[in-house]
CSV table of C-alpha atoms in Angstrom, one decimal:
chain,number,residue,atom,x,y,z
A,1,MET,CA,82.1,67.0,103.6
A,2,ARG,CA,85.8,67.4,103.9
A,3,TRP,CA,86.1,71.2,103.3
A,4,LYS,CA,89.4,73.0,103.4
A,5,GLU,CA,89.8,74.1,107.0
A,6,GLU,CA,91.1,77.5,105.7
A,7,ILE,CA,87.8,78.5,104.1
A,8,LEU,CA,85.4,77.5,106.9
A,9,GLU,CA,85.7,80.9,108.7
A,10,LEU,CA,86.5,82.9,105.6
A,11,ALA,CA,83.9,85.5,104.6
A,12,PRO,CA,83.1,85.9,100.9
A,13,TYR,CA,83.9,89.2,99.3
A,14,GLN,CA,81.2,91.8,100.1
A,15,PRO,CA,80.6,94.1,97.0
A,16,GLY,CA,79.0,97.4,97.6
A,17,LYS,CA,75.2,97.6,97.6
A,18,SER,CA,73.6,97.7,94.1
A,19,ILE,CA,71.7,100.8,92.9
A,20,ASP,CA,68.5,98.8,92.5
A,21,GLU,CA,68.8,97.3,96.0
A,22,VAL,CA,69.2,100.8,97.5
A,23,LYS,CA,66.3,102.2,95.5
A,24,ARG,CA,64.0,99.4,96.8
A,25,GLN,CA,65.2,99.6,100.4
A,26,TYR,CA,64.9,103.4,100.9
A,27,GLY,CA,62.2,104.2,98.3
A,28,LEU,CA,64.5,106.5,96.3
A,29,ASP,CA,64.3,107.4,92.7
A,30,HIS,CA,67.8,108.5,92.1
A,31,ILE,CA,71.0,106.8,93.3
A,32,VAL,CA,74.6,107.8,92.8
A,33,LYS,CA,77.1,104.9,93.3
A,34,LEU,CA,80.5,106.1,94.5
A,35,ALA,CA,81.6,102.9,96.2
A,36,SER,CA,83.6,100.6,93.8
A,37,ASN,CA,86.0,103.1,92.1
A,38,GLU,CA,84.3,102.7,88.7
A,39,ASN,CA,84.8,105.3,86.0
A,40,PRO,CA,81.8,107.7,86.4
A,41,PHE,CA,82.2,108.7,82.7
A,42,GLY,CA,81.9,105.1,81.5
A,43,CYS,CA,84.1,103.6,78.7
A,44,SER,CA,85.2,104.9,75.4
A,45,GLN,CA,82.6,105.2,72.8
A,46,LYS,CA,84.9,103.3,70.5
A,47,ALA,CA,84.7,100.3,72.9
A,48,LEU,CA,81.0,100.4,72.9
A,49,ASN,CA,80.9,100.5,69.2
A,50,ALA,CA,83.2,97.5,69.0
A,51,ILE,CA,80.8,95.5,71.0
A,52,ARG,CA,77.6,96.7,69.2
A,53,ASP,CA,79.3,96.0,65.8
A,54,TYR,CA,80.2,92.4,66.7
A,55,GLU,CA,78.4,90.0,64.3
A,56,SER,CA,80.1,86.7,64.7
A,57,SER,CA,78.5,83.6,66.4
A,58,LEU,CA,78.0,83.7,70.2
A,59,ALA,CA,78.2,79.9,70.1
A,60,LEU,CA,82.0,80.0,69.6
A,61,TYR,CA,84.5,80.0,72.5
A,62,PRO,CA,86.6,83.1,72.8
A,63,ASP,CA,90.2,83.1,71.7
A,64,GLY,CA,92.0,81.4,74.7
A,65,TYR,CA,95.2,83.0,73.8
A,66,ALA,CA,93.6,86.5,73.5
A,67,THR,CA,95.7,87.0,70.3
A,68,ASP,CA,94.4,90.3,69.1
A,69,ILE,CA,94.4,92.2,72.4
A,70,ARG,CA,97.7,90.5,73.2
A,71,THR,CA,99.2,91.9,70.0
A,72,SER,CA,97.7,95.4,70.6
A,73,LEU,CA,98.9,95.5,74.1
A,74,SER,CA,102.4,94.2,73.4
A,75,GLU,CA,102.9,96.9,70.8
A,76,PHE,CA,101.4,99.6,73.1
A,77,LEU,CA,103.6,98.6,76.0
A,78,GLY,CA,106.7,97.7,74.1
A,79,VAL,CA,106.9,94.2,75.4
A,80,GLU,CA,107.0,90.7,73.9
A,81,LEU,CA,103.8,88.7,73.3
A,82,ASN,CA,105.0,86.1,75.8
A,83,GLN,CA,105.4,88.7,78.5
A,84,LEU,CA,101.7,89.0,79.0
A,85,ILE,CA,99.0,87.0,80.8
A,86,PHE,CA,95.3,87.8,80.7
A,87,GLY,CA,92.8,87.3,83.5
A,88,ASN,CA,89.1,87.7,84.2
A,89,GLY,CA,89.9,91.0,85.9
A,90,SER,CA,92.9,91.6,88.1
A,91,ASP,CA,91.1,89.4,90.7
A,92,GLU,CA,91.7,86.3,88.6
A,93,ASN,CA,95.4,87.1,88.0
A,94,ILE,CA,95.8,87.5,91.8
A,95,GLN,CA,94.2,84.1,92.2
A,96,ILE,CA,96.4,82.5,89.5
A,97,ILE,CA,99.6,83.8,91.2
A,98,SER,CA,98.4,82.7,94.6
A,99,ARG,CA,97.5,79.2,93.4
A,100,ALA,CA,100.8,78.8,91.6
A,101,LEU,CA,103.0,79.8,94.6
A,102,LEU,CA,101.2,79.7,97.9
A,103,ARG,CA,100.7,76.6,100.0
A,104,SER,CA,101.1,75.3,103.6
A,105,GLY,CA,104.6,75.8,104.9
A,106,TYR,CA,105.2,79.0,102.9
A,107,ASN,CA,104.2,82.6,103.6
A,108,THR,CA,103.3,85.9,101.8
A,109,VAL,CA,104.1,89.4,102.9
A,110,MET,CA,101.7,92.4,102.3
A,111,ALA,CA,100.9,95.8,103.6
A,112,SER,CA,97.9,96.4,105.9
A,113,PRO,CA,95.4,97.7,105.1
A,114,THR,CA,95.6,96.9,101.4
A,115,PHE,CA,93.5,95.2,98.7
A,116,SER,CA,91.7,92.4,100.5
A,117,GLN,CA,92.1,89.7,97.9
A,118,TYR,CA,95.8,89.2,98.4
A,119,LYS,CA,95.1,87.9,102.0
A,120,HIS,CA,91.8,86.2,101.0
A,121,ASN,CA,93.6,84.0,98.3
A,122,ALA,CA,96.6,83.3,100.6
A,123,ILE,CA,94.2,81.9,103.3
A,124,ILE,CA,92.5,79.6,100.8
A,125,GLU,CA,95.8,78.2,99.7
A,126,GLY,CA,96.9,77.5,103.3
A,127,ALA,CA,99.8,80.0,103.3
A,128,GLU,CA,100.9,82.1,106.3
A,129,VAL,CA,99.9,85.7,105.9
A,130,ARG,CA,102.4,88.3,107.2
A,131,GLU,CA,100.9,91.8,107.3
A,132,VAL,CA,103.1,94.9,107.8
A,133,PRO,CA,101.1,98.0,109.0
A,134,LEU,CA,101.1,101.1,106.8
A,135,VAL,CA,103.1,104.1,108.1
A,136,SER,CA,101.1,107.3,107.5
A,137,GLY,CA,99.0,105.5,104.9
A,138,GLU,CA,102.1,104.3,102.9
A,139,HIS,CA,103.9,100.9,102.5
A,140,ASP,CA,106.5,100.3,105.2
A,141,LEU,CA,109.0,98.8,102.7
A,142,GLU,CA,111.7,98.3,105.3
A,143,GLY,CA,109.2,96.5,107.6
A,144,MET,CA,108.2,94.3,104.7
A,145,LEU,CA,111.8,93.5,103.9
A,146,ALA,CA,112.3,92.5,107.5
A,147,ALA,CA,109.3,90.1,107.3
A,148,ILE,CA,110.7,88.2,104.3
A,149,ASP,CA,112.4,84.9,105.0
A,150,ASP,CA,113.4,81.8,102.9
A,151,LYS,CA,109.7,80.7,103.0
A,152,THR,CA,108.3,83.9,101.5
A,153,ASN,CA,107.0,83.1,98.0
A,154,ILE,CA,105.1,86.3,97.3
A,155,VAL,CA,105.3,89.9,98.3
A,156,TRP,CA,102.3,92.1,97.3
A,157,LEU,CA,102.8,95.8,96.6
A,158,CYS,CA,99.7,97.9,95.8
A,159,SER,CA,100.8,101.2,94.2
A,160,PRO,CA,98.7,103.3,94.2
A,161,ASN,CA,97.3,101.5,97.3
A,162,ASN,CA,93.7,100.7,97.9
A,163,PRO,CA,92.2,102.1,100.1
A,164,THR,CA,94.6,105.0,100.9
A,165,GLY,CA,95.4,106.2,97.3
A,166,THR,CA,99.1,106.6,98.2
A,167,TYR,CA,101.9,105.3,96.0
A,168,ILE,CA,105.5,104.1,96.1
A,169,PRO,CA,108.1,106.5,94.7
A,170,GLU,CA,110.3,104.9,92.1
A,171,LYS,CA,113.6,105.3,94.0
A,172,ASP,CA,112.0,103.5,97.1
A,173,LEU,CA,110.7,100.7,94.9
A,174,ILE,CA,114.0,100.2,93.2
A,175,SER,CA,115.8,100.0,96.6
A,176,PHE,CA,113.2,97.5,97.7
A,177,LEU,CA,113.5,95.3,94.6
A,178,GLU,CA,117.3,95.3,94.9
A,179,ARG,CA,117.0,93.6,98.4
A,180,VAL,CA,114.1,91.1,97.8
A,181,PRO,CA,115.4,87.5,97.4
A,182,LYS,CA,115.4,86.4,93.8
A,183,GLU,CA,113.2,83.4,94.6
A,184,THR,CA,110.5,85.6,96.0
A,185,LEU,CA,108.0,87.0,93.5
A,186,VAL,CA,107.1,90.6,93.9
A,187,VAL,CA,103.7,91.5,92.6
A,188,LEU,CA,103.2,95.1,91.8
A,189,ASP,CA,99.5,95.8,91.5
A,190,GLU,CA,98.9,98.9,89.4
A,191,ALA,CA,95.1,98.8,89.0
A,192,TYR,CA,95.0,102.6,89.2
A,193,TYR,CA,98.1,103.2,87.1
A,194,GLU,CA,96.5,105.4,84.5
A,195,TYR,CA,95.2,107.9,87.1
A,196,VAL,CA,98.6,108.6,88.5
A,197,VAL,CA,100.2,112.1,87.9
A,198,ALA,CA,103.1,112.0,90.4
A,199,GLU,CA,106.3,112.7,88.7
A,200,ASP,CA,108.3,110.2,90.7
A,201,TYR,CA,106.0,107.3,90.1
A,202,HIS,CA,107.7,104.0,89.1
A,203,GLN,CA,108.2,103.1,85.4
A,204,SER,CA,107.3,99.5,86.0
A,205,ILE,CA,107.7,98.2,82.3
A,206,ASP,CA,111.4,99.2,82.6
A,207,LEU,CA,111.6,97.5,85.9
A,208,VAL,CA,110.1,94.2,84.6
A,209,LYS,CA,113.0,94.1,82.2
A,210,GLN,CA,115.5,94.5,85.0
A,211,TYR,CA,114.1,92.3,87.7
A,212,GLU,CA,113.1,88.8,86.9
A,213,ASN,CA,111.1,88.3,90.1
A,214,LEU,CA,108.7,91.1,89.3
A,215,ILE,CA,105.2,90.9,87.8
A,216,VAL,CA,103.0,94.0,87.2
A,217,LEU,CA,99.2,93.7,87.3
A,218,ARG,CA,97.0,96.2,85.4
A,219,THR,CA,93.3,96.3,84.5
A,220,PHE,CA,90.8,97.6,82.0
A,221,SER,CA,88.2,97.9,84.9
A,222,LYS,CA,89.2,101.4,86.2
A,223,ILE,CA,90.0,104.3,83.9
A,224,TYR,CA,89.1,102.3,80.8
A,225,GLY,CA,85.6,101.8,82.2
A,226,LEU,CA,85.2,98.1,81.4
A,227,ALA,CA,84.6,96.7,84.9
A,228,SER,CA,81.6,94.7,83.7
A,229,GLN,CA,83.7,93.0,81.0
A,230,ARG,CA,86.3,91.6,83.5
A,231,ILE,CA,89.6,91.8,81.8
A,232,GLY,CA,93.0,92.5,83.3
A,233,TYR,CA,96.6,91.6,82.5
A,234,GLY,CA,100.0,90.8,84.0
A,235,ILE,CA,103.4,91.8,82.6
A,236,SER,CA,106.5,89.9,83.5
A,237,ASN,CA,109.4,88.1,81.9
A,238,GLU,CA,108.6,85.1,79.6
A,239,LYS,CA,109.7,82.5,82.2
A,240,VAL,CA,107.3,83.7,84.9
A,241,ILE,CA,104.4,84.0,82.5
A,242,ARG,CA,105.0,80.5,81.0
A,243,THR,CA,105.0,79.0,84.5
A,244,LEU,CA,101.7,80.8,85.4
A,245,GLU,CA,99.8,79.9,82.2
A,246,PRO,CA,98.9,76.3,83.2
A,247,VAL,CA,97.0,77.7,86.2
A,248,ARG,CA,94.9,80.0,84.1
A,249,GLN,CA,91.5,78.7,82.9
A,250,PRO,CA,91.5,78.1,79.1
A,251,PHE,CA,88.8,80.5,78.0
A,252,ASN,CA,88.9,83.0,80.9
A,253,THR,CA,88.4,86.3,79.1
A,254,SER,CA,85.3,86.8,76.9
A,255,THR,CA,85.1,87.7,73.3
A,256,PHE,CA,83.4,90.9,74.2
A,257,ALA,CA,86.0,91.8,76.8
A,258,GLN,CA,88.8,91.3,74.3
A,259,ILE,CA,87.4,93.4,71.5
A,260,ALA,CA,86.3,96.1,73.9
A,261,ALA,CA,89.8,96.2,75.5
A,262,ILE,CA,91.4,96.7,72.1
A,263,SER,CA,89.3,99.7,71.2
A,264,ALA,CA,89.6,101.2,74.6
A,265,LEU,CA,93.4,100.8,74.5
A,266,LEU,CA,93.6,102.6,71.2
A,267,ASP,CA,91.5,105.6,72.5
A,268,GLN,CA,94.1,107.2,74.6
A,269,GLU,CA,92.6,110.6,74.2
A,270,TYR,CA,89.7,109.3,76.3
A,271,VAL,CA,92.1,108.1,78.9
A,272,VAL,CA,93.8,111.5,79.1
A,273,GLU,CA,90.4,113.2,79.3
A,274,CYS,CA,89.2,110.9,82.2
A,275,ARG,CA,92.5,111.4,84.1
A,276,GLN,CA,92.1,115.2,83.9
A,277,ARG,CA,88.5,115.2,84.9
A,278,ASN,CA,89.4,112.9,87.8
A,279,ARG,CA,92.1,115.3,89.1
A,280,GLU,CA,89.6,118.2,88.9
A,281,GLY,CA,87.2,116.1,91.0
A,282,LEU,CA,90.0,115.3,93.6
A,283,GLU,CA,90.6,119.0,93.9
A,284,GLN,CA,86.9,119.5,94.6
A,285,PHE,CA,87.2,117.1,97.5
A,286,TYR,CA,90.5,118.6,98.8
A,287,GLN,CA,89.0,122.0,98.9
A,288,PHE,CA,85.8,120.7,100.6
A,289,CYS,CA,87.7,118.7,103.1
A,290,ASP,CA,90.0,121.7,104.0
A,291,LYS,CA,86.9,124.0,104.4
A,292,HIS,CA,85.3,121.5,106.9
A,293,GLN,CA,88.5,120.4,108.6
A,294,LEU,CA,88.2,116.8,107.5
A,295,SER,CA,91.3,114.7,107.4
A,296,TYR,CA,92.1,112.9,104.1
A,297,MET,CA,95.1,111.5,102.2
A,298,LYS,CA,96.3,112.9,98.9
A,299,SER,CA,95.3,110.4,96.2
A,300,GLN,CA,96.8,109.1,93.0
A,301,THR,CA,93.7,107.2,92.2
A,302,ASN,CA,90.0,107.9,91.4
A,303,PHE,CA,89.0,107.7,95.1
A,304,ILE,CA,89.6,109.5,98.3
A,305,LEU,CA,89.7,108.2,101.9
A,306,ILE,CA,88.2,110.8,104.3
A,307,ASP,CA,88.5,110.5,108.1
A,308,PHE,CA,85.4,111.8,109.9
A,309,LYS,CA,86.6,110.8,113.4
A,310,VAL,CA,83.4,109.0,114.0
A,311,ASP,CA,82.2,105.5,113.1
A,312,GLY,CA,82.6,105.2,109.4
A,313,ASN,CA,79.4,103.0,109.3
A,314,GLU,CA,77.4,106.0,110.6
A,315,VAL,CA,78.6,108.2,107.8
A,316,PHE,CA,78.0,105.4,105.2
A,317,GLN,CA,74.4,104.9,106.4
A,318,TYR,CA,73.7,108.6,106.4
A,319,LEU,CA,74.8,109.0,102.8
A,320,LEU,CA,73.1,105.7,101.8
A,321,GLU,CA,69.7,106.9,103.0
A,322,ARG,CA,70.0,110.0,101.0
A,323,GLY,CA,71.0,108.3,97.7
A,324,TYR,CA,74.8,108.1,97.8
A,325,ILE,CA,76.5,104.7,98.0
A,326,VAL,CA,80.1,105.0,99.3
A,327,ARG,CA,82.3,102.5,101.1
A,328,SER,CA,82.6,102.5,104.8
A,329,GLY,CA,86.2,102.3,106.1
A,330,SER,CA,85.2,99.8,108.8
A,331,GLY,CA,85.9,96.9,106.4
A,332,LEU,CA,88.9,98.5,104.9
A,333,GLY,CA,91.0,98.9,108.0
A,334,PHE,CA,90.0,102.5,108.6
A,335,PRO,CA,87.0,102.4,111.0
A,336,THR,CA,86.5,106.1,111.3
A,337,SER,CA,86.7,106.8,107.5
A,338,VAL,CA,84.8,106.4,104.3
A,339,ARG,CA,86.2,105.8,100.8
A,340,ILE,CA,84.5,107.8,98.1
A,341,THR,CA,84.9,107.3,94.4
A,342,ILE,CA,85.5,110.5,92.5
A,343,GLY,CA,82.4,111.1,90.3
A,344,SER,CA,81.4,113.7,87.8
A,345,LYS,CA,81.4,117.3,88.9
A,346,GLU,CA,77.7,117.2,89.6
A,347,GLN,CA,77.9,114.0,91.6
A,348,ASN,CA,80.8,115.3,93.7
A,349,ILE,CA,78.9,118.4,94.5
A,350,GLY,CA,75.8,116.4,95.4
A,351,VAL,CA,77.6,114.0,97.8
A,352,GLN,CA,79.5,116.9,99.3
A,353,GLN,CA,76.3,118.7,100.1
A,354,VAL,CA,75.0,115.6,102.0
A,355,ILE,CA,78.3,115.3,103.8
A,356,GLU,CA,78.1,119.0,104.8
A,357,GLN,CA,74.6,118.3,106.3
A,358,PHE,CA,76.1,115.4,108.2
A,359,VAL,CA,79.0,117.4,109.5
A,360,ASN,CA,76.7,120.3,110.5
A,361,GLU,CA,74.2,118.0,112.3
A,362,ARG,CA,77.0,116.5,114.3
A,363,LYS,CA,78.2,120.0,115.3
A,364,ASN,CA,74.8,121.0,116.3
A,365,LYS,CA,74.3,117.9,118.4
A,366,ALA,CA,77.7,118.4,120.1
A,367,ALA,CA,76.8,122.1,120.8
A,368,LEU,CA,73.5,121.1,122.4
A,369,SER,CA,75.0,118.4,124.6
A,370,ASN,CA,77.6,120.8,125.8
A,371,HIS,CA,75.1,123.6,126.4
């Protein structure tokens, strides 16, 4: 078969191990998954009720225009209906943008390390990938500007960034946008937007109105707790959205996803509660890491990247065998680190106790070898 050459050596996305898989493999009864940055508190009860109360026919296709959630979201954000595009999670919106703009002979610029699907989709489309290393865990915006030329069709900014949890201050972002060529689309991925508490974080809805080559991506998968429903959205000017729409599959967001998203959006009290509990959880980790002299990056997300100064796979495996699924940094560009989703207070305490065992065992082994 005449496969695209670009995909022959491209590995598929590797999701974290499932709870059932780990139970079977290690004979464990209780597993805590802290690997995929899901909301440990679940979704709003109002969203659950909306799904449970659904009584219409399952034989009907979903609304391809996503009219109701589009209307609710446009009112909530203060944008026009035609400034929104909906995807089967942010992953599909990334794919839509890549399919629309990337091809052989053109390039895309991104930070490194950052969310893997930017590069993954660019390779599939045959575009040149230009990666600019992070500086102290943050986007090197000047380096990214230097990498842009007249063949750069997309620049990806992940703020807050996955896997570091760092963000781009508004003044730096504006300075960057002012200098990006107008024919280059800037994609600002804000999957963790609702978790941010930094006072100088960018106000992207205002920026979309100012810069015609900017699109902002957000999702209902993270703080809204609807990851299983797969619904995300993009915000840009009407011209960009209209050009992207033909690339979108006609019925790409399910009926349940749309009705759950509406109810979740309207329950902002729950969003505030989750954000507060997440900050408390982050403080638990900061104090724990400081106590055990573990390096970490301050995070504006619901995860923390911790550097153990040893093989991250070793830490990952130690925690896995004791019932805690985290994400090794080896596949994220930080080989001596692990990324841990912030859980409930009890889950955080539990994983920290196991990490403390690991740290103490390492110290004891080092002491014996030096004896």
